[in-house]
XYZ file of C-alpha atoms in Angstrom:
652
model
C 109.809 107.524 95.056
C 110.354 103.866 94.207
C 112.029 103.702 90.811
C 109.851 101.233 88.951
C 107.840 101.763 85.791
C 104.159 100.946 86.002
C 103.777 97.480 84.492
C 101.118 94.911 85.194
C 102.204 91.630 86.749
C 100.774 89.598 83.878
C 102.695 91.635 81.309
C 105.898 91.245 83.281
C 105.429 87.479 83.525
C 104.761 87.228 79.792
C 107.944 89.145 79.059
C 109.977 86.887 81.335
C 108.499 83.690 79.923
C 109.685 84.556 76.432
C 113.395 84.326 77.126
C 113.962 82.836 80.560
C 113.530 79.429 82.175
C 110.352 78.830 84.140
C 111.136 78.862 87.863
C 107.648 79.069 89.386
C 104.104 78.367 88.209
C 101.547 80.443 90.109
C 98.672 81.095 87.701
C 95.513 79.907 89.553
C 93.659 78.707 86.441
C 96.654 76.721 85.184
C 97.199 75.209 88.627
C 93.510 74.288 88.881
C 93.890 72.330 85.634
C 96.913 70.474 87.001
C 95.134 69.908 90.313
C 92.170 68.298 88.572
C 94.278 66.176 86.237
C 96.514 63.987 88.343
C 98.517 66.471 90.400
C 96.111 66.951 93.320
C 96.922 66.528 96.996
C 94.838 63.355 97.422
C 96.949 61.622 94.796
C 99.911 61.704 97.167
C 98.023 59.155 99.255
C 96.773 57.022 96.371
C 93.213 58.345 96.651
C 91.095 58.913 93.551
C 87.795 60.716 93.455
C 86.795 62.879 96.397
C 89.592 65.091 97.672
C 87.830 66.802 100.576
C 89.654 66.369 103.860
C 86.973 64.301 105.592
C 87.128 61.736 102.805
C 90.912 61.825 102.859
C 91.105 61.485 106.644
C 88.685 58.543 106.549
C 90.197 56.686 103.586
C 93.945 57.433 103.622
C 95.793 56.021 106.653
C 98.919 58.051 105.880
C 97.023 61.361 105.833
C 95.175 60.288 108.988
C 98.524 59.661 110.700
C 99.893 63.043 109.590
C 96.847 64.858 110.994
C 97.153 62.975 114.278
C 100.857 63.892 114.498
C 100.100 67.560 113.863
C 97.296 67.446 116.439
C 99.722 66.034 119.005
C 102.244 68.776 118.185
C 99.570 71.432 118.594
C 98.406 69.904 121.869
C 101.977 69.820 123.213
C 102.563 73.450 122.237
C 99.259 74.411 123.814
C 100.225 72.702 127.079
C 103.636 74.434 127.110
C 102.044 77.802 126.521
C 99.364 77.268 129.147
C 102.097 76.384 131.648
C 103.776 79.650 130.638
C 100.638 81.649 131.322
C 99.280 81.841 127.751
C 95.930 80.035 127.431
C 94.753 79.404 123.856
C 91.317 78.945 122.297
C 90.059 77.520 118.987
C 87.025 79.807 118.952
C 86.832 82.989 120.966
C 85.535 86.523 120.931
C 87.978 87.505 123.668
C 91.256 89.374 123.429
C 93.209 86.169 124.038
C 95.468 83.730 122.184
C 94.025 81.680 119.328
C 95.011 78.188 118.197
C 94.186 76.341 115.003
C 90.984 74.338 115.114
C 92.031 70.848 114.030
C 88.570 70.223 112.573
C 89.737 72.092 109.459
C 92.025 69.148 108.605
C 89.178 66.641 108.521
C 86.098 68.459 107.237
C 84.288 67.911 103.954
C 84.265 71.710 103.458
C 88.056 71.947 103.033
C 90.763 70.633 100.744
C 94.413 71.294 100.021
C 94.478 73.290 96.784
C 97.510 73.323 94.480
C 98.760 76.925 94.640
C 102.228 76.593 93.147
C 104.797 74.490 91.329
C 108.413 75.415 91.983
C 111.371 74.381 89.850
C 114.217 73.460 92.225
C 116.605 71.717 89.863
C 119.269 73.844 91.544
C 118.857 71.496 94.527
C 120.990 69.100 92.518
C 123.863 70.785 94.339
C 122.688 68.981 97.504
C 121.970 65.601 95.918
C 125.461 64.249 96.522
C 125.012 64.490 100.298
C 122.410 61.747 100.151
C 124.166 59.779 97.403
C 121.340 60.805 95.058
C 121.664 60.783 91.293
C 118.721 63.128 90.715
C 118.701 66.424 88.823
C 117.359 68.325 91.812
C 113.713 68.697 92.769
C 110.251 69.887 91.775
C 107.949 71.095 94.535
C 104.142 71.083 94.483
C 102.712 73.464 97.070
C 99.252 72.876 98.489
C 97.379 75.340 100.684
C 94.407 74.699 102.969
C 91.252 76.219 101.455
C 87.570 75.949 102.268
C 84.302 76.615 100.477
C 80.813 75.897 101.787
C 77.290 77.268 101.956
C 75.836 78.564 105.188
C 72.511 80.332 105.617
C 72.167 80.423 101.846
C 75.513 82.144 101.292
C 78.692 80.736 99.764
C 81.692 81.300 102.059
C 85.253 80.668 100.932
C 88.775 81.558 102.007
C 92.193 80.075 102.650
C 94.196 79.518 105.813
C 97.968 79.878 106.365
C 98.596 76.123 106.350
C 100.804 74.671 103.585
C 102.113 71.284 102.546
C 104.910 71.001 99.977
C 105.280 67.703 98.129
C 108.924 67.233 97.082
C 109.836 65.147 94.032
C 113.231 64.149 92.735
C 113.879 64.667 88.997
C 115.342 61.839 86.933
C 118.666 62.544 85.178
C 119.202 62.420 81.437
C 120.041 59.114 79.778
C 123.745 59.959 80.042
C 123.430 60.760 83.741
C 123.656 64.521 83.237
C 121.075 67.243 83.703
C 121.417 69.359 80.573
C 118.217 67.958 79.071
C 116.262 68.132 82.345
C 117.170 71.808 82.750
C 116.355 72.570 79.114
C 112.824 71.241 79.543
C 112.014 74.264 81.721
C 112.813 76.788 78.982
C 109.918 77.257 76.527
C 110.734 77.792 72.893
C 109.512 80.909 71.085
C 106.433 79.133 69.712
C 105.528 77.406 72.984
C 103.031 78.438 75.649
C 103.493 77.541 79.315
C 100.216 75.680 79.780
C 99.144 72.394 81.367
C 100.005 70.389 78.254
C 103.489 71.891 78.014
C 104.163 71.183 81.692
C 102.766 67.647 81.913
C 104.370 66.597 78.640
C 107.726 68.096 79.597
C 109.187 69.124 82.958
C 106.302 67.642 85.004
C 106.025 64.353 83.125
C 105.257 61.867 85.897
C 107.693 59.227 84.666
C 110.565 61.603 85.439
C 109.433 62.440 88.997
C 109.876 60.356 92.137
C 108.282 61.310 95.455
C 110.739 62.170 98.248
C 108.914 63.764 101.179
C 106.087 65.998 102.350
C 106.969 69.215 104.168
C 104.633 71.142 106.453
C 104.703 74.859 107.268
C 101.615 76.036 109.144
C 100.513 78.864 111.376
C 99.138 77.200 114.511
C 98.962 80.014 117.085
C 98.133 83.725 116.869
C 98.034 86.414 119.528
C 96.061 89.531 118.468
C 97.521 93.027 118.629
C 95.113 94.003 121.385
C 96.881 91.461 123.600
C 100.365 92.131 122.211
C 100.093 95.915 122.230
C 103.791 96.652 121.583
C 104.633 93.684 119.355
C 101.533 94.397 117.269
C 100.569 90.693 117.428
C 102.450 87.391 117.438
C 102.165 84.080 115.609
C 103.796 80.647 115.779
C 104.454 78.329 112.831
C 104.924 74.564 112.947
C 107.373 72.935 110.518
C 107.790 69.195 109.980
C 108.946 66.772 107.277
C 107.181 63.455 106.594
C 108.047 60.452 104.471
C 105.160 58.458 103.004
C 105.391 54.773 102.121
C 101.918 53.533 101.317
C 99.964 53.700 104.573
C 103.091 54.345 106.630
C 104.279 57.797 107.639
C 107.752 58.474 108.975
C 109.345 61.528 110.543
C 112.331 62.501 108.471
C 114.277 64.209 111.255
C 116.075 62.557 114.157
C 115.597 63.326 117.854
C 119.064 63.583 119.325
C 119.932 67.186 120.278
C 122.831 66.593 122.736
C 125.627 66.483 120.187
C 127.200 69.926 120.423
C 130.824 68.827 120.212
C 130.325 66.656 117.131
C 128.201 69.334 115.492
C 130.964 71.898 116.049
C 133.445 69.467 114.494
C 131.161 69.093 111.482
C 130.898 72.874 111.035
C 134.673 73.351 111.292
C 135.298 70.609 108.759
C 132.716 72.014 106.358
C 133.229 75.770 106.759
C 133.813 76.240 103.022
C 130.525 74.487 102.213
C 128.675 76.614 104.790
C 130.237 79.710 103.212
C 128.947 78.574 99.797
C 125.521 77.774 101.204
C 125.608 74.191 99.922
C 125.814 71.915 102.927
C 123.580 69.401 104.679
C 123.861 68.941 108.416
C 123.670 65.202 109.204
C 120.357 63.898 110.529
C 121.777 63.070 113.942
C 122.012 66.788 114.728
C 118.524 67.772 113.598
C 115.318 68.395 115.515
C 112.119 66.434 114.872
C 109.993 69.554 114.593
C 110.511 73.292 114.566
C 108.388 76.177 115.827
C 109.194 79.562 114.308
C 107.976 82.877 115.710
C 106.860 86.283 114.479
C 106.463 89.283 114.625
C 109.956 90.677 114.015
C 110.809 87.096 113.119
C 114.205 87.982 111.657
C 115.285 89.393 115.032
C 113.845 86.775 117.398
C 116.326 84.635 119.304
C 114.078 81.582 118.855
C 114.689 81.830 115.095
C 118.481 81.851 115.609
C 118.973 78.268 116.865
C 122.772 78.163 116.507
C 123.454 81.453 118.330
C 122.714 80.142 121.853
C 124.418 76.846 121.020
C 127.807 78.187 119.943
C 130.116 80.917 121.094
C 131.973 82.522 118.153
C 135.261 81.529 119.777
C 134.312 77.910 119.011
C 135.216 78.745 115.390
C 137.973 81.280 115.984
C 140.738 79.100 114.554
C 139.397 78.840 111.019
C 141.046 80.558 108.054
C 138.362 82.985 106.874
C 140.619 84.586 104.270
C 139.831 81.758 101.867
C 136.044 82.195 102.143
C 133.903 84.474 99.995
C 131.027 85.454 102.318
C 132.194 84.747 105.847
C 134.891 86.918 107.404
C 134.479 86.162 111.124
C 133.164 83.469 113.486
C 130.102 85.643 114.179
C 129.264 85.588 110.476
C 129.646 81.797 110.409
C 127.117 81.369 113.224
C 124.674 83.770 111.552
C 125.042 81.841 108.279
C 124.098 78.661 110.160
C 121.124 80.422 111.771
C 119.934 81.710 108.415
C 120.192 78.247 106.887
C 118.063 76.664 109.618
C 114.362 76.084 108.913
C 113.157 78.802 111.273
C 115.935 81.190 110.257
C 115.139 80.994 106.552
C 111.380 81.045 107.060
C 111.452 84.182 109.205
C 114.065 86.251 107.346
C 113.107 87.501 103.917
C 109.737 85.748 104.211
C 106.138 86.905 104.111
C 104.256 85.819 107.236
C 106.543 82.821 107.703
C 106.111 81.617 104.102
C 108.015 81.951 100.852
C 105.180 80.764 98.605
C 101.650 81.803 99.604
C 99.988 81.473 96.220
C 97.519 83.688 94.372
C 93.759 83.572 94.844
C 91.190 81.911 92.635
C 87.776 83.381 91.838
C 86.187 82.098 95.061
C 88.099 84.495 97.314
C 86.426 87.742 98.386
C 87.792 90.823 96.555
C 88.538 92.272 100.016
C 90.649 89.246 100.996
C 92.942 88.831 97.998
C 96.721 88.964 97.565
C 98.435 90.948 94.832
C 101.758 89.135 95.370
C 101.905 85.459 96.336
C 105.644 85.032 96.994
C 108.128 86.389 99.524
C 110.960 88.898 98.985
C 113.422 86.016 99.373
C 111.817 83.951 96.613
C 111.680 87.033 94.390
C 115.412 87.577 94.954
C 116.081 83.874 94.377
C 114.500 83.749 90.917
C 117.431 85.426 89.071
C 119.877 83.070 90.824
C 117.852 80.008 89.872
C 117.424 81.257 86.303
C 121.192 81.693 85.992
C 121.740 78.184 87.430
C 119.257 76.643 84.982
C 120.660 78.527 82.011
C 124.204 77.408 82.767
C 123.152 73.783 83.302
C 121.048 73.700 80.124
C 124.079 74.976 78.199
C 126.410 72.399 79.767
C 128.292 75.000 81.808
C 129.177 74.790 85.489
C 126.630 76.911 87.403
C 127.445 79.340 90.176
C 126.509 77.350 93.270
C 126.722 80.199 95.804
C 123.560 80.940 97.778
C 123.118 84.381 99.380
C 121.633 85.056 102.793
C 117.842 84.734 102.656
C 117.296 88.436 103.377
C 119.603 89.667 100.578
C 118.103 91.724 97.709
C 118.024 90.442 94.109
C 121.339 90.289 92.273
C 122.639 90.040 88.722
C 124.306 86.646 88.274
C 127.057 87.065 85.708
C 128.495 84.302 83.528
C 131.898 85.046 85.042
C 130.585 83.808 88.404
C 130.312 87.231 89.989
C 127.112 88.545 91.512
C 126.087 92.183 91.779
C 123.428 92.983 94.372
C 120.816 95.609 93.607
C 120.566 98.346 96.252
C 117.996 97.490 98.914
C 114.747 99.399 98.528
C 113.102 101.439 101.304
C 112.121 99.256 104.304
C 114.026 96.236 102.909
C 116.575 94.353 105.093
C 120.171 95.446 105.634
C 123.042 94.687 107.991
C 124.326 97.327 110.379
C 127.891 98.437 109.453
C 129.562 96.480 112.267
C 127.749 93.301 111.229
C 128.158 93.933 107.497
C 131.930 94.092 107.971
C 131.830 90.471 109.108
C 130.567 89.428 105.686
C 132.131 89.855 102.265
C 130.256 91.078 99.209
C 127.129 92.416 100.881
C 124.783 95.132 99.613
C 123.976 98.773 100.275
C 120.789 100.694 101.029
C 119.494 102.704 98.088
C 117.107 105.587 97.422
C 118.555 107.876 100.084
C 117.862 105.461 102.932
C 119.992 104.583 105.961
C 120.338 101.164 107.615
C 118.292 101.491 110.816
C 117.351 98.782 113.352
C 113.739 98.892 114.537
C 113.851 95.697 116.632
C 116.896 94.295 118.407
C 116.727 91.163 120.540
C 118.731 90.053 123.543
C 120.794 86.953 122.854
C 121.143 87.718 119.113
C 124.554 88.895 117.874
C 123.759 89.972 114.304
C 121.379 92.921 113.985
C 119.151 92.721 110.937
C 117.865 96.229 110.222
C 115.861 98.013 107.501
C 116.789 100.633 104.899
C 114.796 103.606 106.190
C 114.438 107.263 105.335
C 116.199 109.794 107.582
C 114.114 111.667 110.132
C 111.956 114.435 108.593
C 112.741 113.222 105.060
C 110.520 114.881 102.426
C 110.222 111.440 100.808
C 108.335 110.000 103.815
C 105.400 107.758 102.863
C 102.499 106.040 104.585
C 103.524 102.712 106.029
C 107.139 103.676 106.751
C 108.214 102.414 110.224
C 108.275 105.091 112.911
C 109.172 103.281 116.162
C 112.223 101.458 117.510
C 112.230 98.873 120.244
C 114.007 96.055 122.042
C 112.978 92.424 122.462
C 113.701 90.761 125.798
C 114.143 87.162 124.630
C 112.795 84.267 126.659
C 114.871 81.333 125.430
C 112.690 78.673 127.053
C 109.352 80.303 126.227
C 109.574 82.406 123.040
C 105.843 83.140 123.289
C 106.759 85.186 126.351
C 109.317 87.336 124.526
C 108.563 90.975 125.344
C 108.974 93.931 122.980
C 109.440 97.370 124.496
C 109.108 100.520 122.396
C 112.166 102.692 123.041
C 111.669 105.636 120.712
C 109.971 107.304 117.768
C 112.141 108.432 114.870
C 109.647 109.441 112.166
C 106.170 110.852 111.514
C 106.030 113.341 114.427
C 102.769 115.156 113.561
C 100.478 115.218 116.640
C 97.170 114.516 114.846
C 95.921 112.775 111.717
C 96.449 115.078 108.774
C 95.972 115.211 105.021
C 99.568 116.366 104.571
C 101.625 115.559 107.697
C 102.509 112.059 108.868
C 101.485 110.721 112.272
C 102.897 107.576 113.865
C 100.183 104.969 114.326
C 100.881 102.615 117.282
C 101.379 98.811 117.203
C 98.344 98.212 119.407
C 96.154 98.740 116.330
C 98.011 95.891 114.606
C 100.887 97.694 112.873
C 104.274 96.268 114.021
C 107.064 98.831 114.188
C 104.573 101.663 114.029
C 103.143 103.060 110.823
C 103.591 106.516 109.357
C 100.218 107.689 108.132
C 98.446 110.526 106.399
C 94.841 110.403 105.283
C 93.834 110.045 101.626
C 92.773 113.230 99.865
C 90.738 113.484 96.657
C 93.846 113.193 94.459
C 94.967 110.085 96.342
C 91.546 108.480 95.894
C 91.745 109.129 92.154
C 95.322 107.702 91.956
C 96.393 110.982 90.379
C 100.100 110.379 91.079
C 100.110 107.117 89.098
C 100.993 107.856 85.484
C 101.863 105.370 82.703
C 105.593 105.120 82.099
C 106.428 107.059 85.270
C 107.940 105.781 88.512
C 105.458 104.187 90.895
C 104.735 106.432 93.886
C 105.676 105.100 97.302
C 102.134 105.208 98.674
C 98.664 104.434 97.397
C 95.154 105.050 98.721
C 94.284 101.500 99.695
C 91.894 99.896 102.160
C 91.872 100.229 105.957
C 89.679 98.679 108.580
C 89.292 101.253 111.324
C 87.469 100.903 114.632
C 84.209 99.635 113.109
C 86.154 96.862 111.376
C 87.883 95.799 114.634
C 84.576 95.711 116.494
C 83.028 93.680 113.682
C 85.832 91.109 113.740
C 85.151 90.508 117.421
C 81.641 89.283 116.469
C 83.225 86.377 114.548
C 81.298 87.353 111.402
C 84.179 88.358 109.188
C 82.236 88.203 105.951
C 79.940 90.934 107.228
C 82.953 92.936 108.405
C 84.517 92.894 104.959
C 81.342 94.052 103.335
C 80.354 96.822 105.722
C 83.253 98.270 107.692
C 86.107 98.975 105.264
C 87.413 102.509 104.590
C 90.125 104.077 102.391
C 93.530 105.078 103.727
C 97.089 105.574 102.461
C 99.348 102.536 102.478
C 102.736 101.675 100.891
C 102.419 100.779 97.215
C 103.673 97.315 96.210
C 103.831 95.079 93.152
C 105.236 91.794 91.864
C 108.707 93.378 91.845
C 108.523 95.693 94.869
C 107.750 94.241 98.246
C 106.395 95.218 101.623
C 108.534 95.340 104.749
C 108.741 92.526 107.281
C 105.362 91.670 108.892
C 103.424 93.224 105.995
C 102.221 91.842 102.669
C 100.846 93.063 99.342
C 97.053 93.068 99.195
C 94.942 93.607 96.065
C 92.638 96.523 95.453
C 89.110 95.300 94.693
C 88.356 95.656 90.989
C 85.331 97.838 91.739
C 87.464 100.465 93.516
C 86.942 103.686 91.513
C 89.927 104.112 89.198
C 91.411 100.665 89.997
C 92.077 99.935 86.309
C 94.599 102.776 86.349
C 96.759 100.937 88.897
C 96.331 97.363 87.697
C 99.145 95.168 89.003
C 99.776 97.446 91.985
C 98.615 96.619 95.500
C 98.960 98.086 98.963
C 100.895 96.835 101.988
C 98.754 95.627 104.878
C 99.861 94.199 108.208
C 99.934 90.450 107.660
C 97.079 89.582 109.995
C 94.808 92.313 108.613
C 94.491 89.975 105.637
C 91.951 87.433 106.748
C 93.345 84.487 104.773
C 96.639 84.828 106.678
C 94.967 84.126 110.026
C 93.832 80.840 111.562
C 91.122 82.443 113.686
C 87.616 83.907 113.321
C 86.786 82.224 110.032
C 83.189 81.332 109.342
C 82.917 77.590 109.989
C 80.956 74.785 108.329
C 80.144 73.055 111.616
C 76.486 73.023 112.554
C 77.193 74.747 115.863
C 80.023 77.169 116.588
C 81.098 76.107 120.064
C 82.710 78.786 122.188
C 85.741 77.663 124.193
C 85.558 78.521 127.875
C 88.426 80.099 129.781
C 89.440 76.727 131.245
C 89.071 74.720 128.071
C 91.649 72.206 126.968
C 92.563 70.779 123.553
C 89.524 69.804 121.555
C 87.114 71.851 123.659
C 85.450 73.201 120.541
C 84.376 69.729 119.468
C 81.883 69.536 116.642
C 78.312 68.965 117.752
């Protein structure tokens, strides 16, 4: 049983807002107000009026250039993958790889909707590296969304394609940041609404644009093709500067600087240990591709591991560091701080901020939780940083590993990690010994690896129940495996199932757990028992009592899979969805890697009893987290042939 009292997300947020600084803004109605009143995506490019992407592509040279750069990146990745035997298609009914259709970035049916505002004043710790005088950053997160009518029906959804606009925050008149930090803490008689934000912490005069960051799913392989992985996806990350009509790439190209990079790391080991360091531009890549599933384990998401041997850093004095005890830990810290390392460890589907849904999204395609486990764990750290700064105290500048659980940040500078919940990340004992001040598995769980990868030294595992545990629940992993890494072609990494350690029942049962295989889209396997009448009525969920580990949520089943293949997903959602047990989740209790918290439709019988609680679904079961098979606004849906190249699905 997960020890959490039943509490709706809105009630929890209201309680937090009363006495803590605001760290994120994710309320869709509030964000819609900001979006419509001067904080929309088109404003980044000096465009007023229409904000659909066709208008923006036609009228804003900078946006046009960004789209063309992304298209070239996608084309290059497509060519690499085709050379490696993996042909991709924009539109397909086949069991083959899918690639983003670039028409989404220049259609009148789509726009980038503001889905979040993130307070990053704690980034002031990095300002000195660029000789900045700012009080950190504010980030506006925009997600690709569409809405259009077709055959008399309104169709709307989102795609996993995000831009983050980064703004520097002006310092106080005396050059400090006490006042800037204090603006984010509402007084007892204040409400966090659009007026409070725009007249205070988001006042435009105090913000200066820095850069635009992209994180986007661009490739997906379905589970029917990746039968042991349970599916794969690739994410493109880039950073752009914008100066009027001119777009620049913020990262440099040179990658042949190993010796100087090693010298930098040795000279800055204490800063790396703290988590406050900035690798000089000359060592950085122009673009990054990150990979899932099992993203935390993949060699491609550990860029420093193949570059450095631990003996390169054997001569350092680790006794003076707080987190790092060995050279292996130093390299893993570097990996975790890289773009792909952070975005695939402690993330949700390669993102840390997905955003909640507005009223246009289908009830069967909605998220209950719009942030990642890492961001959830980060909020207490950022609150402590803001509180200290607002009070004129020196904040604790230490940053944990991105897959660490939440911690209590004490005024004395100490941190106390909460025990990791079932299926949350942990370090195997040998690896944990290389780090100081780590955390333990809680709730009777044991640190167990379910995916290890060749070429990766640090094994990130999960806190799992022992075999035959009476506390087993639907959605618990049940299979272990090994990834054979392909350093040159990560899309050709191979995962081999090596064993089953849980849910041994031979057939689907109301009481015993079977192990559902990855080929149906459930990475790591999926312990499962069918819902009974009590499950359907949410009988185990009682006010003031701990939240049960599983809930009778929604499942697709064979009819759903067949329906998806017809490319008519709206019909699939409406006619082929069944009930089945899934892990329970909420704003404070997260799903395991490669899964995310989906909402129960409000018309589910008894749903009011479990308000604020969702169920964990495999990431790509949730339609808005996929780039493929969306209904399209184009007049004709062109089917890509087996030999098609980039742009084959051109609009007619």
